[in-house]
Coordinates of C-alpha atoms in Angstrom, one line a residue:
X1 CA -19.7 31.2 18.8
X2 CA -22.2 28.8 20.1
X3 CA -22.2 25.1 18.4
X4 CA -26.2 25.7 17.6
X5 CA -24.9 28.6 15.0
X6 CA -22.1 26.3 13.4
X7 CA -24.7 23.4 13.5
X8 CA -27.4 24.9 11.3
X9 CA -24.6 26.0 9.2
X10 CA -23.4 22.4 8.9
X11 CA -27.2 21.9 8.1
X12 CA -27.5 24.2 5.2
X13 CA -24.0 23.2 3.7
X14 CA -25.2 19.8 3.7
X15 CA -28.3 20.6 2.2
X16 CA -26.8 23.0 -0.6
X17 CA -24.6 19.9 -2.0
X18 CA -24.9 19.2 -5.3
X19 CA -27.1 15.9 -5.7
X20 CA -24.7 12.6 -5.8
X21 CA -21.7 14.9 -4.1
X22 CA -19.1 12.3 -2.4
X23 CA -17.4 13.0 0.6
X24 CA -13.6 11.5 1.6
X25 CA -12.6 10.5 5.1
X26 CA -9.8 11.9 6.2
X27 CA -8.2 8.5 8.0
X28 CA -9.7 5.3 6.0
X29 CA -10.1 7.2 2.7
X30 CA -13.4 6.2 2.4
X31 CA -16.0 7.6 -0.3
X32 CA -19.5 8.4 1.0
X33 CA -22.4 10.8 0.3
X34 CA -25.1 12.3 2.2
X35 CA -28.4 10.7 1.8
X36 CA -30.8 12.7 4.9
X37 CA -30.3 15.9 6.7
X38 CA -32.3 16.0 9.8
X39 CA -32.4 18.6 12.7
X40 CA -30.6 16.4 15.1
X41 CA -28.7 13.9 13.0
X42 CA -27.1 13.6 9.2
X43 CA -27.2 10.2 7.5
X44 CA -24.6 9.2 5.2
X45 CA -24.4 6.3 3.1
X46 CA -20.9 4.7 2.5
X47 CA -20.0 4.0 -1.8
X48 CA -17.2 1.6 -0.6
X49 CA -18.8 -0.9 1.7
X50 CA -21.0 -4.2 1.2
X51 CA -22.3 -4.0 4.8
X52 CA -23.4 -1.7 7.2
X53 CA -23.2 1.1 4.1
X54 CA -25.6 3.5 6.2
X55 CA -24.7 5.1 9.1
X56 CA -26.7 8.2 11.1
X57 CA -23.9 11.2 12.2
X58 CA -25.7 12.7 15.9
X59 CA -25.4 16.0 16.6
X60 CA -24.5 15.4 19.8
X61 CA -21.5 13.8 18.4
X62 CA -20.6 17.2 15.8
X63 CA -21.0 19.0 19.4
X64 CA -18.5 16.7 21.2
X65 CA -15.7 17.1 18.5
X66 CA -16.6 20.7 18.0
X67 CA -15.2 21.2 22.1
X68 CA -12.5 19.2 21.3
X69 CA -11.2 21.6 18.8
X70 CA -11.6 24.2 20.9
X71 CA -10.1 22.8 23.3
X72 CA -6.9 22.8 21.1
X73 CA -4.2 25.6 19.9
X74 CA -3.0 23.3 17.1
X75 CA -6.3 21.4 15.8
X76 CA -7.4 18.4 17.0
X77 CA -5.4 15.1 16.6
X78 CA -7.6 12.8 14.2
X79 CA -5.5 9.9 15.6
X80 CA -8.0 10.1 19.2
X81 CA -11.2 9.7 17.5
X82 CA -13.2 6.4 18.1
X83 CA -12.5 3.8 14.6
X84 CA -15.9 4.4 13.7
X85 CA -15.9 8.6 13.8
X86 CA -13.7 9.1 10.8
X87 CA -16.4 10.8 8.8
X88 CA -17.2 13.0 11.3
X89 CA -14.6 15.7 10.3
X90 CA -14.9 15.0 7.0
X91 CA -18.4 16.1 7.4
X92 CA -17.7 18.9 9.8
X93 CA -15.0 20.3 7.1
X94 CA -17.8 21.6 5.0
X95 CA -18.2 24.5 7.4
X96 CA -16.4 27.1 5.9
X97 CA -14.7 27.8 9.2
X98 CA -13.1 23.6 10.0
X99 CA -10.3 22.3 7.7
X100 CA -9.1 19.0 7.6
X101 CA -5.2 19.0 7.3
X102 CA -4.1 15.3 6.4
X103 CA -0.6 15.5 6.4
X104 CA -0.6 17.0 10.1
X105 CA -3.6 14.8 11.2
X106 CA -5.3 17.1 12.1
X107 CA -8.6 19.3 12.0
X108 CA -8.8 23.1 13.2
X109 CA -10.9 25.9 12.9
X110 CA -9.6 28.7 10.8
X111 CA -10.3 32.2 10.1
X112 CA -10.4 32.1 6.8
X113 CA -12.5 30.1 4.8
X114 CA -11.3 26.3 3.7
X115 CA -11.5 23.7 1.3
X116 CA -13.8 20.6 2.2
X117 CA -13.4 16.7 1.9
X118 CA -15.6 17.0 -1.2
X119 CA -13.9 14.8 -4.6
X120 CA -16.5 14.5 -6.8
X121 CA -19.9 13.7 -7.8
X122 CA -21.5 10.7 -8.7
X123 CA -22.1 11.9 -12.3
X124 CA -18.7 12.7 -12.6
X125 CA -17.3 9.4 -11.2
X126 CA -19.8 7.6 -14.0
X127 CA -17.8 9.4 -16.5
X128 CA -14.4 8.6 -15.6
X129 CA -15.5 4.7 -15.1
X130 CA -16.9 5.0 -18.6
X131 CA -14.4 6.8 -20.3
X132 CA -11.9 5.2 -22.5
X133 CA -8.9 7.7 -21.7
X134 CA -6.0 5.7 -20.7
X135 CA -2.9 6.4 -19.1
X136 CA 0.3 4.5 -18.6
X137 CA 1.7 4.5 -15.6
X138 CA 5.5 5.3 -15.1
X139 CA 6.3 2.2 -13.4
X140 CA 8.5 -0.8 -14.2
X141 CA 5.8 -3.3 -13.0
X142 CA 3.3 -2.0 -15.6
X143 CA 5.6 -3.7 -18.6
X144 CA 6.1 -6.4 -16.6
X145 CA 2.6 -7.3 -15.7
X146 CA 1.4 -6.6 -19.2
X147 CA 3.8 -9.5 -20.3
X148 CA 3.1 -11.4 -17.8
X149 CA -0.7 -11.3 -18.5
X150 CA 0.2 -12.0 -22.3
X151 CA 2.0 -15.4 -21.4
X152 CA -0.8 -16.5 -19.1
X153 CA -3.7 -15.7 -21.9
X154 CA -1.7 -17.8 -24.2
X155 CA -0.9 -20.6 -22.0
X156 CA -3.2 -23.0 -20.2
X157 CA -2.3 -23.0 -16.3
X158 CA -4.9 -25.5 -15.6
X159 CA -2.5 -27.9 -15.7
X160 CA 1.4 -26.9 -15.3
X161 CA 2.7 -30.3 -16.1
X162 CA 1.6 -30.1 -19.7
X163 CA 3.3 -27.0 -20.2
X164 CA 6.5 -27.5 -22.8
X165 CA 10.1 -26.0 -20.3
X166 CA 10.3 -22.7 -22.7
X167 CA 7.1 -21.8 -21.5
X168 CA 7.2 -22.7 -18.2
X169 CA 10.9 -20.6 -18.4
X170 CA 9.0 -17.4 -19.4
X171 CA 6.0 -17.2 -17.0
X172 CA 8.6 -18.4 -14.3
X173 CA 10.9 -15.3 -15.4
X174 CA 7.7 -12.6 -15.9
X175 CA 6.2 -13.7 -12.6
X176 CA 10.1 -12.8 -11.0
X177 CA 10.1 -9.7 -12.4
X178 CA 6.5 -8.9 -11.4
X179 CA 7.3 -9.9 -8.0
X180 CA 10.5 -8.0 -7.3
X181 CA 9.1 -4.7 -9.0
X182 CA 5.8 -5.2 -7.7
X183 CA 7.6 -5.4 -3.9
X184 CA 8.8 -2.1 -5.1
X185 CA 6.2 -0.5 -5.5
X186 CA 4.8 -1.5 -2.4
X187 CA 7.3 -0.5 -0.1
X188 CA 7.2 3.1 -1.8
X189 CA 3.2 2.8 -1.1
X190 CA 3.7 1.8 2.6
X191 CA 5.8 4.4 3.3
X192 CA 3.1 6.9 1.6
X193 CA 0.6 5.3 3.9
X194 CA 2.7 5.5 7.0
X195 CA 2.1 8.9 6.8
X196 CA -1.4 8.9 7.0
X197 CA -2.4 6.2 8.9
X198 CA -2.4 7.8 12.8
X199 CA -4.5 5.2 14.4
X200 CA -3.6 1.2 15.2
X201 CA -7.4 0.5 13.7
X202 CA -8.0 -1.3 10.5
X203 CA -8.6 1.6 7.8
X204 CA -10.6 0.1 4.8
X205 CA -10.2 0.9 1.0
X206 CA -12.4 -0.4 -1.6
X207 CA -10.0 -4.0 -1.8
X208 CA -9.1 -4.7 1.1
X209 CA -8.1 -2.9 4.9
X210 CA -4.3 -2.1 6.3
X211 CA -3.6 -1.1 9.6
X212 CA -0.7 0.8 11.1
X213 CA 2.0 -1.9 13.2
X214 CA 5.3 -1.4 14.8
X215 CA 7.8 -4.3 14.1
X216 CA 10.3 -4.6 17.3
X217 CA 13.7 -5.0 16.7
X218 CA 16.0 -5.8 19.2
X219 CA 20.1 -5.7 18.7
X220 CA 22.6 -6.6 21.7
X221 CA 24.6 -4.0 23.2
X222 CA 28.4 -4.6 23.6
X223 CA 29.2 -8.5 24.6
X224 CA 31.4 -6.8 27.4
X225 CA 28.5 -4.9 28.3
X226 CA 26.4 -7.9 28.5
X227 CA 28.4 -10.5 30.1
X228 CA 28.8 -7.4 32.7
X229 CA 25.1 -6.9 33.3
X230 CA 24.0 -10.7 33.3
X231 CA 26.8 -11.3 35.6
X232 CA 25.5 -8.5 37.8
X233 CA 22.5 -10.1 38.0
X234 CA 23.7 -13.8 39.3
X235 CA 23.9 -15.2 35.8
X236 CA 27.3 -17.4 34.5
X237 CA 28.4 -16.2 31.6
X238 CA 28.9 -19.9 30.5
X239 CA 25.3 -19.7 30.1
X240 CA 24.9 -17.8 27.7
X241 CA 28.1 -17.8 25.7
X242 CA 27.6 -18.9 22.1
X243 CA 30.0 -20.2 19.2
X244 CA 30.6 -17.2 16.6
X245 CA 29.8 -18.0 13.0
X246 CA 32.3 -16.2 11.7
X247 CA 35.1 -17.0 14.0
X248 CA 34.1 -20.7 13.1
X249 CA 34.7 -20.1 9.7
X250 CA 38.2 -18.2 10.3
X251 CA 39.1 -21.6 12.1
X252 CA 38.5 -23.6 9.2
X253 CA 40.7 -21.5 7.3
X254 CA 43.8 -22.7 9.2
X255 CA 42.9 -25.9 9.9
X256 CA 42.2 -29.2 8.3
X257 CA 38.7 -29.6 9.7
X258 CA 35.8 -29.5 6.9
X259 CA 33.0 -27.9 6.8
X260 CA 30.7 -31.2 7.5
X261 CA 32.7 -31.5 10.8
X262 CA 31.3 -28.5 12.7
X263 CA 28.4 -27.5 10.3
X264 CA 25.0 -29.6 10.0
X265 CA 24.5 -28.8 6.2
X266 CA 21.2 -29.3 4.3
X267 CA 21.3 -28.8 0.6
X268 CA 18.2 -27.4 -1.3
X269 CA 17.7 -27.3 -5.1
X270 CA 15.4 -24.6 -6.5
X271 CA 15.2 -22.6 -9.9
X272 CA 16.9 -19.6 -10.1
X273 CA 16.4 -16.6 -13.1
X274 CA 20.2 -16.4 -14.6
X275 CA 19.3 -14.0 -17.4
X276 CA 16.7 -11.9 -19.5
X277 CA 16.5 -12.1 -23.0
X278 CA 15.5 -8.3 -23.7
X279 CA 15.3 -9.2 -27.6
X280 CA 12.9 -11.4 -27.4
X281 CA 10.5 -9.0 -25.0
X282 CA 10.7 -6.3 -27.5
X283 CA 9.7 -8.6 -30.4
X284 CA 6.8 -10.1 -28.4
X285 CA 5.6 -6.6 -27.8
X286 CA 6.0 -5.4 -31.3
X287 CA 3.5 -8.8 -31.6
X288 CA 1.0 -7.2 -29.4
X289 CA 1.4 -4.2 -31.3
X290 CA 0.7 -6.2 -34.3
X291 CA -2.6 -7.7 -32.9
X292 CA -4.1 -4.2 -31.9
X293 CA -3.5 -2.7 -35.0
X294 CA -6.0 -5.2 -36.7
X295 CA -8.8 -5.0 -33.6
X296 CA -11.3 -2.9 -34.4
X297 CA -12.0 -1.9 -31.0
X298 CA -12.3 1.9 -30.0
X299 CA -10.3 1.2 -27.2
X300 CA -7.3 -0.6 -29.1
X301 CA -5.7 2.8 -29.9
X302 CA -4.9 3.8 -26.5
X303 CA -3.5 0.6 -25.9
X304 CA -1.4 1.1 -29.3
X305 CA -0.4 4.3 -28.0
X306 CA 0.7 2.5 -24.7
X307 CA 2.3 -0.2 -26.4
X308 CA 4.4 2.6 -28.7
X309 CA 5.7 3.9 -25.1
X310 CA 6.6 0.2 -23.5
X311 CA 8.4 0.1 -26.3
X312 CA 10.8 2.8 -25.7
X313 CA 11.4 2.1 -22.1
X314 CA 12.0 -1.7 -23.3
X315 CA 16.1 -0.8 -22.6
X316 CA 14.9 -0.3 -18.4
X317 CA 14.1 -3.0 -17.9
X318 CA 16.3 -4.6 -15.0
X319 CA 19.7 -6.5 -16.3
X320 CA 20.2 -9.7 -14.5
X321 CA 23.9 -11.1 -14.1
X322 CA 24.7 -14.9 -14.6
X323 CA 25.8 -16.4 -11.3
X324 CA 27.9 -19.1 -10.8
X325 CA 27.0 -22.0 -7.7
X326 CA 25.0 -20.9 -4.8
X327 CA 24.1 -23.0 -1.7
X328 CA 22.6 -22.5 1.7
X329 CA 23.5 -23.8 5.1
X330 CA 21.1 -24.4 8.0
X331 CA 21.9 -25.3 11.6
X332 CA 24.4 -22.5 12.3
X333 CA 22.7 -19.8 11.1

């Protein structure tokens, strides 16, 4: 099929979208719509972005991917197109022949008609942003952060110093929590992300832009190995021998050397979270409880309702164990 036949159909899919209709790209996940549809160009506006929000789509550019699809068996790998082409296929996918498969990262022409890159429309994304339906999410950060906002609304962090110790001990202990659950979280996000992010570029969401790295690692092969290879290559092994840690410390063992004899040591002081005094949470959320149930606000009975629910799931919260003495040592590590 010639690309002027799929092009006027592009044409006429555009055109038959409902007003206010928003588009996804398939790579940044970026929310646009379709504001013009000429003969030799489609202009999109981005929903996402304070600058550069408009952008003109060329045919000539529809034509070039539309070869490169052909030119594949297996679709064509969204990872090769140019930063600034991601809504290209998302645009292309309202053909009823082009699909864009995210999890393979890919988009193909089918035989069958397909879904599109269309979410919503604009009317319907007023509604949801005005809608008072709320839903707790399963997560442990979500109690944690609602406590944690709690103690800083009732405490003035404009200056720490005049803070009384208990309170200082609570945000100190919330903002732990937070941070460990909250790391989490994130690390279950990243690895969600990894799977869709098929390009080194920056891909940009409505707060902020991540981008697809690889970390290098590198682990020594056998010491025999090594000291084999290195002395291969004109290198004394004397060079680059180095005193083991832990054979160090399986000296001291036997001996009557101290540690201050062959270690450097530095000693730091910091604060460290020894418990968590679960009764106390639950009795400072039965105190939120308290305080919605006299607001008069429409939206106080979802948060009751949420509240009702935290309180259940107090018990998950993590356990902490008391340690004893803890210390670090610098130089020979």
């Amino acid at each position: 099929m010639p690309f002027r036949v799929t092009w006027h159909a592009i044409l006429d899919e555009c055109e038959g979208l409902a007003e206010g209709a928003t588009l996804l790209t398939p790579l940044s996940q970026s929310r646009f719509r379709i504001t013009d549809v000429q003969d030799h160009r489609i202009v999109i506006e981005f929903l996402d972005r304070d600058v550069d929000e408009t952008r003109p789509l060329q045919r000539e550019q529809f034509e070039t991917l539309y070869e490169r699809i052909n030119d594949t068996s297996d679709g064509f790998d969204l990872s090769r197109l140019p930063a600034d082409a991601d809504p290209y296929p998302a645009v292309l996918s309202l053909h009823p022949r082009f699909e864009v498969d995210e999890s393979a990262g890919v988009i193909r022409e089918t035989n069958e008609p397909t879904g599109t890159q269309i979410i919503t429309g604009v009317d319907d994304i007023a509604s949801n942003e005005g809608s008072t339906e709320r839903t707790e999410p399963d997560v442990k950060v979500y109690s944690d952060a609602l406590l944690l906002i709690d103690a800083l609304e009732r405490n003035d962090l404009s200056s720490l110093d005049t803070l009384d110790t208990p309170a200082l001990i609570n945000i100190y202990t919330l903002l732990s929590d937070v941070q460990r659950d909250a790391n989490d979280l994130r690390q279950n996000v990243s690895d969600v992300l990894l799977d869709r992010l098929h390009h080194d570029q920056p891909v940009h969401g409505q707060f902020g832009s991540v981008q697809r790295t690889t970390r290098r690692n590198r682990n020594l092969k056998d010491s025999d190995e090594v000291l084999a290879t290195l002395e291969n290559a004109g290198i004394d092994r004397e060079r680059v021998l180095s005193v083991d840690r832990s054979k160090v410390d399986d000296a001291l063992d036997v001996t009557e050397l101290s540690e201050s004899d062959v270690y450097d040591i530095d000693e730091t002081e910091y604060v460290r979270k020894a418990e968590v005094d679960e009764e106390q949470r639950e009795t400072r959320l039965q105190g939120l409880k308290d305080r919605l149930a006299a607001s008069a606000d429409p939206e106080a009975e979802h948060l009751r309702e949420e509240i009702d629910e935290l309180e259940g799931r107090i018990e998950e919260l993590t356990e902490f164990k008391t340690g004893r003495t803890y210390h670090t040592q610098s130089g020979a590590e």
